[in-house]
CSV table of C-alpha atoms in Angstrom, one decimal:
chain,number,residue,atom,x,y,z
A,1,MET,CA,193.1,75.0,209.6
A,2,SER,CA,190.5,77.7,209.5
A,3,LEU,CA,189.2,79.2,206.3
A,4,GLU,CA,191.1,82.3,205.0
A,5,LYS,CA,189.2,85.5,204.3
A,6,ASN,CA,186.9,85.1,201.3
A,7,ASP,CA,187.9,81.4,201.1
A,8,TYR,CA,184.3,80.2,201.2
A,9,PRO,CA,181.7,79.3,198.5
A,10,LYS,CA,180.0,82.2,196.9
A,11,ALA,CA,176.3,82.4,196.0
A,12,SER,CA,175.3,80.1,193.1
A,13,ASN,CA,174.5,81.5,189.7
A,14,HIS,CA,171.0,80.3,190.1
A,15,LEU,CA,170.6,82.4,193.2
A,16,VAL,CA,172.3,85.5,191.6
A,17,ASN,CA,170.0,85.3,188.6
A,18,GLY,CA,166.9,84.7,190.8
A,19,ALA,CA,167.8,87.6,193.0
A,20,LEU,CA,168.5,90.0,190.1
A,21,LEU,CA,165.1,89.2,188.6
A,22,SER,CA,163.4,89.5,191.9
A,23,TYR,CA,165.0,92.9,192.5
A,24,ILE,CA,163.8,94.2,189.1
A,25,ALA,CA,160.4,92.7,189.6
A,26,GLY,CA,160.2,94.2,193.1
A,27,LEU,CA,161.0,97.6,191.8
A,28,LEU,CA,158.3,97.4,189.1
A,29,LEU,CA,155.9,96.1,191.7
A,30,LEU,CA,156.7,99.0,194.0
A,31,ILE,CA,156.0,101.5,191.2
A,32,ALA,CA,152.7,99.7,190.2
A,33,PHE,CA,151.7,99.5,193.9
A,34,CYS,CA,152.1,103.3,194.4
A,35,SER,CA,151.3,104.9,191.1
A,36,PRO,CA,147.7,105.8,190.2
A,37,TYR,CA,147.7,104.8,186.5
A,38,TRP,CA,146.1,101.3,186.4
A,39,VAL,CA,143.1,102.7,184.5
A,40,GLN,CA,143.1,106.0,182.6
A,41,SER,CA,140.6,107.8,180.4
A,42,PHE,CA,141.2,108.8,176.8
A,43,GLU,CA,142.1,112.5,176.7
A,44,GLU,CA,139.8,113.2,173.7
A,45,THR,CA,136.7,112.0,175.7
A,46,PHE,CA,137.1,114.9,178.3
A,47,SER,CA,135.8,112.4,180.9
A,48,SER,CA,135.4,113.6,184.5
A,49,PHE,CA,137.2,110.5,185.5
A,50,LYS,CA,141.0,110.9,184.8
A,51,HIS,CA,142.9,107.9,186.2
A,52,MET,CA,143.1,105.6,189.2
A,53,GLY,CA,145.4,103.2,190.9
A,54,LEU,CA,145.0,100.7,193.7
A,55,TRP,CA,145.1,103.5,196.3
A,56,GLU,CA,144.2,106.7,194.5
A,57,TYR,CA,141.5,108.1,192.2
A,58,CYS,CA,141.7,111.3,190.2
A,59,PHE,CA,138.6,113.2,189.0
A,60,LYS,CA,137.8,116.5,187.3
A,61,ASP,CA,134.5,118.0,188.5
A,62,PHE,CA,133.0,114.5,188.8
A,63,ARG,CA,129.4,114.3,190.0
A,64,TYR,CA,128.3,110.9,191.3
A,65,PRO,CA,124.7,110.4,190.2
A,66,TYR,CA,123.6,108.4,193.3
A,67,TYR,CA,125.0,110.9,195.8
A,68,GLN,CA,122.1,112.8,197.3
A,69,PHE,CA,124.1,116.1,197.5
A,70,ASP,CA,125.2,118.1,194.6
A,71,HIS,CA,129.0,117.7,195.2
A,72,LEU,CA,131.8,117.8,192.7
A,73,PHE,CA,134.7,115.5,193.3
A,74,ASP,CA,137.9,117.1,192.0
A,75,GLY,CA,141.6,116.3,192.2
A,76,CYS,CA,143.5,113.3,193.3
A,77,HIS,CA,142.9,111.7,196.7
A,78,HIS,CA,143.6,108.5,198.5
A,79,VAL,CA,140.8,106.0,198.4
A,80,PHE,CA,140.5,106.2,202.2
A,81,SER,CA,140.5,110.0,202.3
A,82,PHE,CA,137.7,112.0,203.9
A,83,GLU,CA,136.9,113.4,200.5
A,84,TYR,CA,135.8,110.0,199.1
A,85,ASN,CA,133.8,108.9,202.1
A,86,PRO,CA,130.4,109.3,200.3
A,87,ILE,CA,131.5,107.2,197.3
A,88,ARG,CA,134.0,104.8,198.8
A,89,GLU,CA,131.7,101.8,198.5
A,90,TRP,CA,131.3,102.5,194.8
A,91,MET,CA,135.0,103.1,194.3
A,92,LEU,CA,136.1,99.9,196.1
A,93,PRO,CA,134.0,97.0,194.9
A,94,GLY,CA,134.7,93.5,196.3
A,95,TRP,CA,136.9,92.4,193.4
A,96,LEU,CA,139.1,95.5,193.7
A,97,ILE,CA,139.6,94.9,197.4
A,98,ILE,CA,140.7,91.4,196.5
A,99,VAL,CA,143.2,92.8,194.0
A,100,GLN,CA,144.5,95.2,196.6
A,101,THR,CA,144.9,92.4,199.1
A,102,PHE,CA,146.8,90.1,196.6
A,103,VAL,CA,149.1,92.9,195.5
A,104,THR,CA,149.8,94.0,199.1
A,105,ILE,CA,150.7,90.4,200.2
A,106,SER,CA,152.8,90.1,197.0
A,107,PHE,CA,154.6,93.3,197.9
A,108,LEU,CA,155.4,92.0,201.4
A,109,LEU,CA,156.5,88.5,200.3
A,110,SER,CA,158.7,89.8,197.5
A,111,PHE,CA,160.6,92.3,199.6
A,112,SER,CA,160.9,89.8,202.5
A,113,ALA,CA,162.6,87.4,200.0
A,114,GLN,CA,164.8,90.1,198.7
A,115,ILE,CA,166.1,90.9,202.2
A,116,ALA,CA,167.0,87.2,202.6
A,117,MET,CA,168.6,87.0,199.2
A,118,ALA,CA,170.7,90.2,199.9
A,119,CYS,CA,172.1,88.5,203.1
A,120,GLN,CA,172.9,85.3,201.0
A,121,LEU,CA,174.6,87.3,198.3
A,122,CYS,CA,176.7,89.2,200.9
A,123,ARG,CA,177.2,86.0,202.9
A,124,TRP,CA,176.2,87.8,206.1
A,125,PRO,CA,176.2,86.5,208.7
A,126,LEU,CA,178.6,84.0,207.1
A,127,GLU,CA,178.2,81.0,209.4
A,128,PHE,CA,174.4,81.3,209.5
A,129,VAL,CA,174.2,81.5,205.8
A,130,LEU,CA,176.5,78.6,205.2
A,131,GLN,CA,174.6,76.4,207.7
A,132,TYR,CA,171.1,77.2,206.7
A,133,GLU,CA,171.4,78.4,203.1
A,134,TRP,CA,169.3,75.6,201.8
A,135,ILE,CA,166.5,76.5,204.2
A,136,ILE,CA,166.8,80.2,203.2
A,137,CYS,CA,166.7,79.3,199.5
A,138,ILE,CA,163.5,77.3,200.1
A,139,PHE,CA,162.1,80.4,201.9
A,140,ASP,CA,163.1,82.6,198.9
A,141,PHE,CA,161.5,80.2,196.4
A,142,ILE,CA,158.2,79.9,198.3
A,143,CYS,CA,157.9,83.7,198.8
A,144,VAL,CA,158.6,84.5,195.2
A,145,ALA,CA,156.5,81.7,193.8
A,146,ILE,CA,153.5,82.8,195.9
A,147,THR,CA,154.2,86.4,194.8
A,148,ALA,CA,154.0,85.3,191.2
A,149,PHE,CA,150.8,83.4,191.7
A,150,LEU,CA,149.1,86.2,193.6
A,151,MET,CA,150.2,88.8,191.0
A,152,PHE,CA,148.8,86.5,188.3
A,153,LEU,CA,145.5,86.4,190.1
A,154,ALA,CA,145.6,90.2,190.7
A,155,VAL,CA,146.3,91.2,187.1
A,156,ALA,CA,143.8,88.6,185.8
A,157,ILE,CA,141.0,89.8,188.0
A,158,PHE,CA,141.7,93.5,187.4
A,159,GLY,CA,142.1,93.0,183.7
A,160,GLY,CA,138.8,91.1,183.5
A,161,SER,CA,136.8,93.4,185.7
A,162,HIS,CA,138.0,97.0,184.9
A,163,ALA,CA,135.4,97.4,182.2
A,164,ARG,CA,132.4,96.4,184.4
A,165,ARG,CA,129.5,98.8,184.0
A,166,ASP,CA,128.7,98.8,187.7
A,167,TRP,CA,132.1,100.4,188.5
A,168,LEU,CA,133.5,103.3,186.5
A,169,MET,CA,131.0,105.0,184.3
A,170,TYR,CA,131.5,104.8,180.5
A,171,PRO,CA,134.1,102.1,180.6
A,172,ASN,CA,134.6,102.3,176.9
A,173,TRP,CA,136.3,105.7,177.5
A,174,ASN,CA,139.0,104.1,179.6
A,175,TYR,CA,141.9,101.8,179.0
A,176,LEU,CA,144.4,99.9,181.1
A,177,SER,CA,147.4,102.1,181.6
A,178,TRP,CA,151.2,101.8,182.3
A,179,SER,CA,150.9,100.9,186.0
A,180,TYR,CA,148.9,97.9,185.2
A,181,GLY,CA,151.5,97.0,182.5
A,182,LEU,CA,154.2,97.2,185.1
A,183,ALA,CA,152.3,94.8,187.4
A,184,VAL,CA,152.0,92.3,184.5
A,185,ILE,CA,155.7,92.5,183.8
A,186,SER,CA,156.4,92.1,187.5
A,187,PHE,CA,154.3,88.9,187.5
A,188,PHE,CA,156.4,87.4,184.7
A,189,LEU,CA,159.7,88.4,186.2
A,190,HIS,CA,158.7,86.9,189.6
A,191,ALA,CA,157.7,83.7,187.8
A,192,PHE,CA,161.1,83.5,186.1
A,193,ALA,CA,162.8,84.3,189.3
A,194,ALA,CA,161.0,81.5,191.1
A,195,VAL,CA,162.4,79.0,188.5
A,196,PHE,CA,165.9,80.1,189.2
A,197,LEU,CA,165.4,80.0,193.0
A,198,TYR,CA,163.9,76.5,192.7
A,199,PHE,CA,167.2,75.3,191.2
A,200,ALA,CA,169.2,77.3,193.7
A,201,ALA,CA,167.3,75.6,196.5
A,202,ARG,CA,167.9,72.1,195.0
A,203,GLN,CA,171.6,72.9,194.6
A,204,SER,CA,172.0,74.3,198.1
A,205,TYR,CA,170.2,71.2,199.6
A,206,GLU,CA,172.6,68.9,197.8
A,207,LEU,CA,175.6,70.8,199.2
A,208,ARG,CA,174.4,71.2,202.7
A,209,ARG,CA,176.9,68.6,204.1
A,210,GLU,CA,179.8,70.4,202.5
A,211,SER,CA,178.6,73.6,204.1
A,212,ARG,CA,178.6,72.0,207.5
A,213,ASN,CA,182.1,70.8,207.0
A,214,LEU,CA,183.2,74.3,206.1
A,215,ILE,CA,181.8,75.6,209.4
A,216,MET,CA,183.7,72.9,211.3
A,217,GLN,CA,186.9,74.1,209.5
A,218,MET,CA,186.2,77.6,210.7
A,219,HIS,CA,186.2,76.5,214.3
A,220,PRO,CA,188.4,73.4,214.5
A,221,ASN,CA,189.4,73.9,218.2
A,222,GLN,CA,185.8,74.1,219.3
A,223,HIS,CA,184.9,70.9,217.6
A,224,ARG,CA,187.9,69.1,219.0
A,225,LEU,CA,186.9,70.1,222.5
A,226,GLY,CA,183.3,69.1,221.8
A,227,TRP,CA,182.0,72.6,222.0
């Protein structure tokens, strides 16, 4: 007898909780990834540096002392824009490139896991999800766990290096801003999500035989004929 519509096991609570945390963490990661407020200057300092993110810097009549031409950098521009060609090496020290790399990889892994979890929650395609859910759960866990680890490294490196005197001038005039805070929260949420997904993977692995039996019930004639 084949399964009736919706007469199949729904996603586990561990998976639902892990997916919910992952979606919130992914949204915060997306905002932190795109927004230029990782470091910001205090308004009362009237600094020529205003704020920056992983991919954008904002200045107000900034004169780089080691640039041979008397040029004022003004406004907000992408780090790889033509405007910042003369000072890009100064703007992107090695440790910041590492942070960019870690956050970019985290972004890709997090949203890859979210796509997989969305399919699991919707149970689509049903037979594929039922048969391979334990493998998909392991994939979710690995992606989110690596994301949490890389985000930890990113926020730790950035937090420990943002005040270096060989980077932004007058570091005492600057402070870590809200984009960085969102990245830190995203790290914690990804870490909590990884715990839920670990238990979801264990549970789905233990139930893998029951899932195979359900698939056989969905196509009883094929299995009788040896298809």
